[in-house]
Short mmCIF file of N, CA, C and O in Angstrom, two decimals:
data_model
loop_
_atom_site.label_atom_id
_atom_site.label_comp_id
_atom_site.label_asym_id
_atom_site.label_seq_id
_atom_site.Cartn_x
_atom_site.Cartn_y
_atom_site.Cartn_z
N MET A 1 0.75 -1.30 0.03
CA MET A 1 -0.05 -0.14 -0.12
C MET A 1 0.83 1.20 0.25
O MET A 1 1.70 1.15 0.76
N LYS A 2 0.48 2.23 -0.96
CA LYS A 2 1.46 3.30 -0.92
C LYS A 2 1.12 4.42 0.12
O LYS A 2 -0.30 4.44 0.57
N GLU A 3 2.02 4.90 0.86
CA GLU A 3 2.04 5.88 2.00
C GLU A 3 1.98 7.48 1.38
O GLU A 3 3.05 7.47 0.47
N TYR A 4 1.24 8.01 2.00
CA TYR A 4 1.11 9.43 1.43
C TYR A 4 1.58 10.29 2.61
O TYR A 4 1.13 10.33 3.82
N ASP A 5 2.28 11.56 2.31
CA ASP A 5 2.47 12.64 3.17
C ASP A 5 0.94 13.25 3.39
O ASP A 5 0.32 13.36 2.41
N ILE A 6 0.61 13.69 4.52
CA ILE A 6 -0.67 14.31 4.58
C ILE A 6 -1.10 15.40 3.77
O ILE A 6 -1.97 15.77 3.20
N GLU A 7 -0.09 16.55 3.54
CA GLU A 7 -0.07 17.55 2.83
C GLU A 7 -0.12 17.10 1.51
O GLU A 7 -1.23 17.86 0.67
N GLU A 8 0.62 16.30 1.01
CA GLU A 8 0.61 15.80 -0.44
C GLU A 8 -0.92 15.01 -0.69
O GLU A 8 -1.64 15.29 -1.59
N PHE A 9 -1.39 14.24 0.21
CA PHE A 9 -2.80 13.81 0.22
C PHE A 9 -3.92 15.03 0.14
O PHE A 9 -4.71 14.80 -0.61
N LYS A 10 -3.62 15.96 1.02
CA LYS A 10 -4.92 16.89 1.01
C LYS A 10 -4.85 17.60 -0.60
O LYS A 10 -5.62 17.98 -0.74
N LYS A 11 -3.51 17.60 -0.99
CA LYS A 11 -3.53 18.42 -2.56
C LYS A 11 -4.10 17.49 -3.45
O LYS A 11 -4.89 17.90 -4.38
N LYS A 12 -3.64 16.07 -3.64
CA LYS A 12 -4.29 15.28 -4.49
C LYS A 12 -5.68 15.06 -4.07
O LYS A 12 -6.48 14.87 -5.16
N PHE A 13 -6.27 14.82 -3.00
CA PHE A 13 -7.73 14.50 -2.69
C PHE A 13 -8.29 15.28 -1.59
O PHE A 13 -8.61 15.19 -0.83
N PRO A 14 -8.64 16.64 -2.20
CA PRO A 14 -8.78 17.37 -1.07
C PRO A 14 -10.36 17.12 -0.50
O PRO A 14 -10.44 17.41 0.68
N HIS A 15 -11.31 16.73 -1.22
CA HIS A 15 -12.83 16.47 -0.86
C HIS A 15 -12.40 15.02 0.24
O HIS A 15 -13.12 14.98 1.31
N LEU A 16 -11.90 14.09 -0.25
CA LEU A 16 -11.51 13.01 0.51
C LEU A 16 -10.84 13.33 1.71
O LEU A 16 -11.41 12.66 2.87
N ALA A 17 -9.89 14.20 1.85
CA ALA A 17 -9.06 14.40 3.01
C ALA A 17 -10.08 15.16 4.10
O ALA A 17 -10.35 14.97 5.20
N LYS A 18 -11.09 16.03 3.41
CA LYS A 18 -11.95 16.82 4.20
C LYS A 18 -12.89 15.83 4.87
O LYS A 18 -13.23 15.85 6.15
N GLU A 19 -13.39 14.81 4.00
CA GLU A 19 -14.43 13.81 4.62
C GLU A 19 -13.87 12.88 5.57
O GLU A 19 -14.33 12.65 6.74
N LEU A 20 -12.50 12.64 5.48
CA LEU A 20 -11.71 11.79 6.30
C LEU A 20 -11.48 12.59 7.71
O LEU A 20 -11.58 12.14 8.97
N GLU A 21 -11.23 13.89 7.60
CA GLU A 21 -10.98 14.69 8.69
C GLU A 21 -12.39 15.12 9.75
O GLU A 21 -12.24 15.15 10.76
N GLU A 22 -13.39 15.28 8.80
CA GLU A 22 -14.64 15.21 9.54
C GLU A 22 -15.39 14.00 9.98
O GLU A 22 -16.30 14.03 10.75
N GLY A 23 -14.62 12.88 9.49
CA GLY A 23 -15.26 11.66 10.32
C GLY A 23 -16.56 11.04 9.62
O GLY A 23 -17.17 10.40 9.97
N VAL A 24 -16.51 11.64 8.02
CA VAL A 24 -17.78 11.08 7.48
C VAL A 24 -17.46 9.55 7.11
O VAL A 24 -16.29 9.34 6.58
N GLY A 25 -18.45 8.79 7.29
CA GLY A 25 -18.32 7.20 6.75
C GLY A 25 -18.71 7.06 5.48
O GLY A 25 -19.66 7.78 5.18
N VAL A 26 -18.40 5.89 5.10
CA VAL A 26 -19.08 5.35 4.02
C VAL A 26 -20.19 4.24 4.38
O VAL A 26 -19.79 3.45 5.23
N ARG A 27 -21.29 4.42 3.86
CA ARG A 27 -22.29 3.35 4.00
C ARG A 27 -22.81 2.94 2.87
O ARG A 27 -22.96 3.58 1.85
N ARG A 28 -23.19 1.57 2.63
CA ARG A 28 -23.80 0.97 1.52
C ARG A 28 -25.20 1.28 1.58
O ARG A 28 -25.94 1.34 2.48
N ILE A 29 -26.03 1.59 0.27
CA ILE A 29 -27.22 1.88 0.11
C ILE A 29 -28.00 0.69 0.76
O ILE A 29 -28.91 0.81 1.44
N LYS A 30 -27.61 -0.61 0.48
CA LYS A 30 -28.41 -1.44 1.13
C LYS A 30 -28.69 -1.50 2.61
O LYS A 30 -29.58 -2.17 3.16
N ASP A 31 -27.58 -1.13 3.27
CA ASP A 31 -27.89 -0.65 4.65
C ASP A 31 -28.94 0.26 5.29
O ASP A 31 -29.39 0.29 6.14
N LEU A 32 -29.31 1.11 4.10
CA LEU A 32 -30.34 2.12 4.29
C LEU A 32 -31.58 2.04 4.08
O LEU A 32 -32.33 2.75 4.38
N ILE A 33 -31.75 0.93 3.37
CA ILE A 33 -33.09 0.74 2.66
C ILE A 33 -33.60 -0.23 3.50
O ILE A 33 -32.97 -1.23 4.32
N GLU A 34 -34.90 -0.26 3.88
CA GLU A 34 -35.91 -1.22 4.99
C GLU A 34 -35.37 -2.86 4.65
O GLU A 34 -34.95 -3.64 5.49
N GLU A 35 -35.83 -2.93 3.26
CA GLU A 35 -35.88 -4.54 2.67
C GLU A 35 -34.88 -4.61 1.66
O GLU A 35 -35.27 -4.11 0.67
N ALA A 36 -33.86 -5.27 2.13
CA ALA A 36 -32.66 -5.33 0.81
C ALA A 36 -33.23 -6.31 -0.26
O ALA A 36 -33.81 -7.46 0.03
N PRO A 37 -32.79 -6.16 -1.43
CA PRO A 37 -33.24 -7.09 -2.32
C PRO A 37 -32.60 -8.30 -2.33
O PRO A 37 -31.43 -8.18 -2.12
N PRO A 38 -33.20 -9.52 -2.89
CA PRO A 38 -32.29 -10.69 -2.91
C PRO A 38 -31.35 -10.80 -3.82
O PRO A 38 -31.49 -10.02 -4.99
N TYR A 39 -30.21 -11.27 -3.47
CA TYR A 39 -28.97 -11.00 -4.46
C TYR A 39 -28.86 -12.37 -5.17
O TYR A 39 -28.64 -12.24 -6.45
N LEU A 40 -29.37 -13.57 -5.03
CA LEU A 40 -29.25 -14.64 -5.71
C LEU A 40 -30.35 -15.27 -5.85
O LEU A 40 -31.00 -16.07 -4.81
N PRO A 41 -31.05 -15.08 -6.89
CA PRO A 41 -32.45 -15.70 -7.31
C PRO A 41 -32.45 -17.22 -7.20
O PRO A 41 -31.37 -17.85 -7.51
N SER A 42 -33.50 -17.77 -6.49
CA SER A 42 -33.48 -19.29 -6.85
C SER A 42 -34.15 -19.71 -7.98
O SER A 42 -34.52 -19.11 -8.76
N ALA A 43 -33.93 -21.23 -8.03
CA ALA A 43 -34.63 -21.82 -9.32
C ALA A 43 -36.02 -21.31 -9.56
O ALA A 43 -36.35 -21.06 -10.72
N VAL A 44 -36.67 -21.22 -8.31
CA VAL A 44 -38.04 -20.89 -8.54
C VAL A 44 -38.21 -19.44 -9.16
O VAL A 44 -39.29 -19.23 -9.91
N ASP A 45 -37.58 -18.54 -8.68
CA ASP A 45 -37.30 -17.33 -9.17
C ASP A 45 -37.08 -17.10 -10.71
O ASP A 45 -37.83 -16.54 -11.54
N TYR A 46 -36.45 -18.09 -11.09
CA TYR A 46 -35.93 -17.96 -12.55
C TYR A 46 -37.18 -18.62 -13.23
O TYR A 46 -37.49 -17.93 -14.41
N LEU A 47 -37.64 -19.73 -12.59
CA LEU A 47 -38.88 -20.34 -13.45
C LEU A 47 -40.14 -19.33 -13.58
O LEU A 47 -40.99 -19.49 -14.63
N ARG A 48 -40.36 -18.58 -12.55
CA ARG A 48 -41.33 -17.76 -12.51
C ARG A 48 -41.34 -16.67 -13.60
O ARG A 48 -42.13 -15.94 -13.67
N ARG A 49 -40.14 -16.28 -14.16
CA ARG A 49 -40.02 -15.61 -15.20
C ARG A 49 -40.14 -15.97 -16.47
O ARG A 49 -40.45 -15.18 -17.49
N CYS A 50 -40.33 -17.35 -16.75
CA CYS A 50 -40.53 -18.03 -17.91
C CYS A 50 -42.10 -17.85 -18.16
O CYS A 50 -42.92 -17.80 -17.61
N ARG A 51 -42.13 -17.62 -19.62
CA ARG A 51 -43.49 -17.50 -20.46
C ARG A 51 -44.02 -18.75 -20.70
O ARG A 51 -45.30 -18.74 -21.34
N SER A 52 -43.14 -19.74 -20.79
CA SER A 52 -43.75 -20.91 -21.57
C SER A 52 -43.19 -22.30 -20.82
O SER A 52 -42.19 -22.17 -20.11
N LEU A 53 -43.91 -23.49 -20.88
CA LEU A 53 -43.33 -24.73 -20.30
C LEU A 53 -42.16 -25.12 -21.01
O LEU A 53 -41.14 -25.27 -20.14
N LYS A 54 -41.98 -24.82 -22.30
CA LYS A 54 -40.79 -25.30 -23.00
C LYS A 54 -39.52 -24.28 -22.44
O LYS A 54 -38.35 -25.00 -22.13
N GLU A 55 -39.74 -22.91 -22.36
CA GLU A 55 -38.83 -21.99 -21.63
C GLU A 55 -38.50 -22.62 -20.18
O GLU A 55 -37.14 -22.78 -20.06
N ALA A 56 -39.22 -22.96 -19.45
CA ALA A 56 -38.96 -23.37 -18.10
C ALA A 56 -38.18 -24.63 -18.08
O ALA A 56 -37.36 -24.81 -17.23
N LEU A 57 -38.50 -25.77 -19.00
CA LEU A 57 -37.79 -26.81 -19.07
C LEU A 57 -36.41 -26.58 -19.49
O LEU A 57 -35.32 -27.04 -18.99
N GLU A 58 -36.26 -25.63 -20.19
CA GLU A 58 -34.84 -25.18 -20.92
C GLU A 58 -33.90 -24.53 -19.47
O GLU A 58 -32.88 -24.83 -19.53
N VAL A 59 -34.77 -23.77 -18.93
CA VAL A 59 -34.16 -23.11 -17.70
C VAL A 59 -33.69 -24.19 -16.75
O VAL A 59 -32.46 -24.14 -16.17
N LEU A 60 -34.56 -25.30 -16.44
CA LEU A 60 -34.20 -26.41 -15.43
C LEU A 60 -33.06 -26.86 -15.89
O LEU A 60 -32.17 -27.46 -15.26
N GLU A 61 -32.73 -27.31 -17.35
CA GLU A 61 -31.77 -28.21 -17.76
C GLU A 61 -30.57 -27.40 -17.65
O GLU A 61 -29.60 -27.99 -17.25
N TYR A 62 -30.62 -25.86 -17.71
CA TYR A 62 -29.18 -25.04 -17.73
C TYR A 62 -28.99 -25.27 -16.22
O TYR A 62 -27.72 -25.32 -16.03
N LEU A 63 -29.83 -24.77 -15.41
CA LEU A 63 -29.52 -24.98 -13.98
C LEU A 63 -28.73 -26.22 -13.42
O LEU A 63 -28.12 -26.19 -12.73
N MET A 64 -29.63 -27.37 -14.00
CA MET A 64 -28.86 -28.62 -13.34
C MET A 64 -27.63 -28.99 -14.26
O MET A 64 -26.59 -29.45 -13.50
N ARG A 65 -27.40 -28.43 -15.46
CA ARG A 65 -26.25 -28.64 -16.15
C ARG A 65 -24.98 -27.89 -15.48
O ARG A 65 -23.86 -28.29 -15.34
N THR A 66 -25.48 -26.81 -15.28
CA THR A 66 -24.03 -25.60 -14.63
C THR A 66 -24.17 -26.05 -13.00
O THR A 66 -23.26 -25.28 -12.56
N GLY A 67 -24.79 -26.88 -12.53
CA GLY A 67 -24.65 -27.12 -11.13
C GLY A 67 -25.29 -26.29 -10.03
O GLY A 67 -24.96 -26.34 -8.96
N GLN A 68 -26.28 -25.40 -10.40
CA GLN A 68 -26.74 -24.35 -9.54
C GLN A 68 -28.01 -24.92 -8.81
O GLN A 68 -28.35 -24.49 -7.67
N ILE A 69 -28.55 -26.23 -9.43
CA ILE A 69 -29.31 -26.91 -8.61
C ILE A 69 -28.70 -28.44 -8.69
O ILE A 69 -28.20 -28.84 -9.79
N SER A 70 -29.41 -29.14 -7.78
CA SER A 70 -29.11 -30.59 -7.90
C SER A 70 -29.95 -31.30 -8.97
O SER A 70 -30.99 -31.00 -9.25
N LYS A 71 -29.46 -32.44 -9.41
CA LYS A 71 -30.33 -33.23 -10.30
C LYS A 71 -31.67 -33.48 -9.51
O LYS A 71 -32.73 -33.34 -10.25
N ASP A 72 -31.69 -33.87 -8.33
CA ASP A 72 -32.96 -34.20 -7.63
C ASP A 72 -33.82 -33.29 -7.66
O ASP A 72 -34.98 -33.48 -8.01
N GLU A 73 -33.07 -31.90 -7.16
CA GLU A 73 -34.07 -30.95 -7.02
C GLU A 73 -34.86 -30.56 -8.31
O GLU A 73 -35.82 -30.09 -8.64
N GLY A 74 -33.80 -30.63 -9.51
CA GLY A 74 -34.25 -30.19 -10.91
C GLY A 74 -35.50 -31.15 -11.31
O GLY A 74 -36.48 -30.93 -11.71
N GLU A 75 -35.25 -32.36 -11.01
CA GLU A 75 -36.43 -33.52 -11.49
C GLU A 75 -37.65 -33.24 -10.72
O GLU A 75 -38.85 -33.31 -11.33
N GLU A 76 -37.50 -32.96 -9.48
CA GLU A 76 -38.73 -32.56 -8.56
C GLU A 76 -39.32 -31.46 -9.07
O GLU A 76 -40.50 -31.37 -9.33
N LEU A 77 -38.65 -30.37 -9.26
CA LEU A 77 -39.21 -29.15 -10.07
C LEU A 77 -40.05 -29.48 -11.42
O LEU A 77 -40.94 -28.88 -11.80
N LYS A 78 -39.10 -30.20 -12.05
CA LYS A 78 -39.63 -30.63 -13.37
C LYS A 78 -41.16 -31.40 -13.47
O LYS A 78 -42.04 -31.03 -14.11
N SER A 79 -40.96 -32.32 -12.48
CA SER A 79 -42.29 -32.97 -12.30
C SER A 79 -43.35 -32.15 -11.83
O SER A 79 -44.66 -32.11 -12.29
N ARG A 80 -43.21 -31.02 -11.05
CA ARG A 80 -43.97 -30.35 -10.40
C ARG A 80 -44.77 -29.37 -11.53
O ARG A 80 -45.99 -29.21 -11.65
N ILE A 81 -43.80 -28.85 -12.31
CA ILE A 81 -44.48 -27.81 -13.38
C ILE A 81 -45.15 -28.65 -14.60
O ILE A 81 -46.04 -28.11 -14.99
N LEU A 82 -44.76 -30.04 -14.84
CA LEU A 82 -45.30 -30.68 -15.78
C LEU A 82 -46.58 -31.15 -15.16
O LEU A 82 -47.45 -31.26 -16.11
N LYS A 83 -46.90 -31.28 -13.86
CA LYS A 83 -48.13 -31.88 -13.22
C LYS A 83 -49.17 -30.59 -13.09
O LYS A 83 -50.21 -30.88 -13.41
N ASP A 84 -48.66 -29.65 -12.77
CA ASP A 84 -49.26 -28.55 -11.93
C ASP A 84 -49.21 -27.40 -12.78
O ASP A 84 -49.98 -26.21 -12.58
N GLY A 85 -48.07 -27.25 -13.56
CA GLY A 85 -48.06 -25.91 -14.53
C GLY A 85 -47.27 -25.09 -13.64
O GLY A 85 -46.80 -25.24 -12.60
N LEU A 86 -46.81 -24.26 -14.66
CA LEU A 86 -45.96 -22.98 -14.12
C LEU A 86 -46.58 -22.12 -13.03
O LEU A 86 -46.09 -21.66 -12.14
N GLU A 87 -48.07 -22.19 -13.16
CA GLU A 87 -48.64 -21.31 -12.06
C GLU A 87 -48.74 -21.79 -10.57
O GLU A 87 -48.82 -21.25 -9.66
N SER A 88 -48.30 -23.06 -10.60
CA SER A 88 -48.32 -23.79 -9.25
C SER A 88 -46.95 -23.01 -8.55
O SER A 88 -46.73 -23.08 -7.32
N LEU A 89 -45.92 -22.48 -9.11
CA LEU A 89 -44.87 -21.71 -8.49
C LEU A 89 -45.12 -20.35 -8.08
O LEU A 89 -44.39 -19.85 -7.22
N GLY A 90 -46.19 -20.06 -8.46
CA GLY A 90 -46.56 -18.40 -8.11
C GLY A 90 -46.72 -17.69 -9.24
O GLY A 90 -46.59 -18.03 -10.36
N PRO A 91 -47.05 -16.52 -9.24
CA PRO A 91 -47.48 -15.49 -10.20
C PRO A 91 -46.02 -15.13 -11.03
O PRO A 91 -45.23 -15.40 -10.63
N GLN A 92 -46.39 -14.93 -12.28
CA GLN A 92 -45.10 -14.59 -13.19
C GLN A 92 -44.48 -13.31 -12.73
O GLN A 92 -45.22 -12.30 -12.46
N LYS A 93 -43.32 -13.32 -12.63
CA LYS A 93 -42.36 -12.33 -12.54
C LYS A 93 -42.15 -11.57 -13.87
O LYS A 93 -41.60 -12.06 -14.43
N SER A 94 -42.64 -10.38 -14.01
CA SER A 94 -42.19 -9.79 -15.45
C SER A 94 -40.98 -8.85 -15.25
O SER A 94 -40.62 -8.70 -14.04
N PHE A 95 -40.77 -8.27 -16.48
CA PHE A 95 -39.41 -7.74 -16.29
C PHE A 95 -39.39 -6.25 -15.63
O PHE A 95 -40.49 -5.93 -15.39
N GLY A 96 -38.56 -6.37 -14.52
CA GLY A 96 -38.55 -5.20 -13.76
C GLY A 96 -39.22 -5.33 -12.48
O GLY A 96 -39.62 -4.23 -11.62
N TYR A 97 -39.44 -6.49 -12.11
CA TYR A 97 -40.13 -6.94 -10.88
C TYR A 97 -39.24 -6.62 -9.81
O TYR A 97 -39.89 -6.06 -8.84
N TYR A 98 -38.11 -6.75 -9.70
CA TYR A 98 -37.46 -6.44 -8.52
C TYR A 98 -37.16 -4.86 -8.40
O TYR A 98 -37.07 -4.47 -7.33
N SER A 99 -36.84 -4.27 -9.48
CA SER A 99 -36.83 -2.83 -9.56
C SER A 99 -38.22 -2.24 -8.74
O SER A 99 -38.10 -1.27 -7.99
N GLU A 100 -39.26 -2.58 -9.38
CA GLU A 100 -40.51 -2.04 -8.82
C GLU A 100 -40.82 -2.62 -7.18
O GLU A 100 -41.22 -1.67 -6.52
N LYS A 101 -40.43 -3.47 -6.95
CA LYS A 101 -40.62 -3.97 -5.56
C LYS A 101 -39.75 -3.28 -4.67
O LYS A 101 -40.13 -2.79 -3.38
N PHE A 102 -38.37 -3.19 -4.71
CA PHE A 102 -37.35 -2.87 -3.95
C PHE A 102 -37.11 -1.19 -3.92
O PHE A 102 -36.50 -0.67 -3.18
N LEU A 103 -37.43 -0.89 -5.26
CA LEU A 103 -36.67 0.62 -5.36
C LEU A 103 -37.72 1.69 -5.84
O LEU A 103 -37.62 2.62 -5.74
N LYS A 104 -38.85 1.06 -5.77
CA LYS A 104 -40.07 2.19 -6.09
C LYS A 104 -40.18 3.22 -4.98
O LYS A 104 -40.43 4.48 -5.51
N ASN A 105 -40.10 2.92 -3.78
CA ASN A 105 -40.24 3.93 -2.71
C ASN A 105 -38.94 4.50 -2.23
O ASN A 105 -38.92 5.14 -1.25
N LEU A 106 -37.95 4.25 -3.01
CA LEU A 106 -36.33 4.82 -2.55
C LEU A 106 -36.39 6.20 -2.84
O LEU A 106 -36.20 6.51 -4.26
N ASP A 107 -36.20 6.83 -1.99
CA ASP A 107 -36.10 8.43 -2.17
C ASP A 107 -34.43 8.57 -1.91
O ASP A 107 -33.90 8.85 -0.99
N LEU A 108 -33.86 8.78 -2.92
CA LEU A 108 -32.35 8.90 -2.99
C LEU A 108 -31.93 10.37 -2.28
O LEU A 108 -30.86 10.10 -1.66
N LYS A 109 -32.69 11.27 -2.32
CA LYS A 109 -32.30 12.45 -1.76
C LYS A 109 -32.35 12.15 -0.17
O LYS A 109 -31.57 12.71 0.47
N ALA A 110 -33.28 11.49 0.21
CA ALA A 110 -33.32 11.27 1.93
C ALA A 110 -32.30 10.25 2.08
O ALA A 110 -31.75 10.57 3.34
N LEU A 111 -31.93 9.34 1.19
CA LEU A 111 -30.49 8.68 1.69
C LEU A 111 -29.31 9.36 1.99
O LEU A 111 -28.52 9.24 2.66
N GLN A 112 -29.27 10.41 1.05
CA GLN A 112 -28.15 11.21 0.99
C GLN A 112 -28.38 12.09 2.14
O GLN A 112 -27.14 12.09 2.81
N ARG A 113 -29.32 12.55 2.76
CA ARG A 113 -29.14 13.31 4.04
C ARG A 113 -28.98 12.36 5.08
O ARG A 113 -28.45 12.78 6.07
N ARG A 114 -29.22 11.01 5.06
CA ARG A 114 -28.98 10.32 6.22
C ARG A 114 -27.59 9.74 6.29
O ARG A 114 -27.37 9.34 7.22
N LEU A 115 -26.85 9.88 5.26
CA LEU A 115 -25.51 9.51 5.45
C LEU A 115 -24.59 10.51 6.31
O LEU A 115 -24.90 11.74 6.45
N PRO A 116 -23.96 9.75 7.14
CA PRO A 116 -23.21 10.51 8.14
C PRO A 116 -22.33 11.56 7.68
O PRO A 116 -21.83 11.66 6.63
#
């Protein structure tokens, strides 16, 4: 790690130096919102985006082939959707589902004011 002289650092990074002197901390946005969005969708989340049975079966094959789900879990989901249909997994998630659910009420100006 490169070491800086304090005065050299202040000249190169005046705003950062000021923030460090004032004790302004860095916080992640996910820490500021009430309910953080899920980061790793499950197999069911992927299947709920499918528009057809054929597309769902392709997604299942891909998830099993890449090792994201086990063969047993894949076969169980496959038999479920063949027997009960995609609707058995829940309503279809359309494009922008997560943005709408988790960011709809996010007021970025208010978040900026909450930063220390």
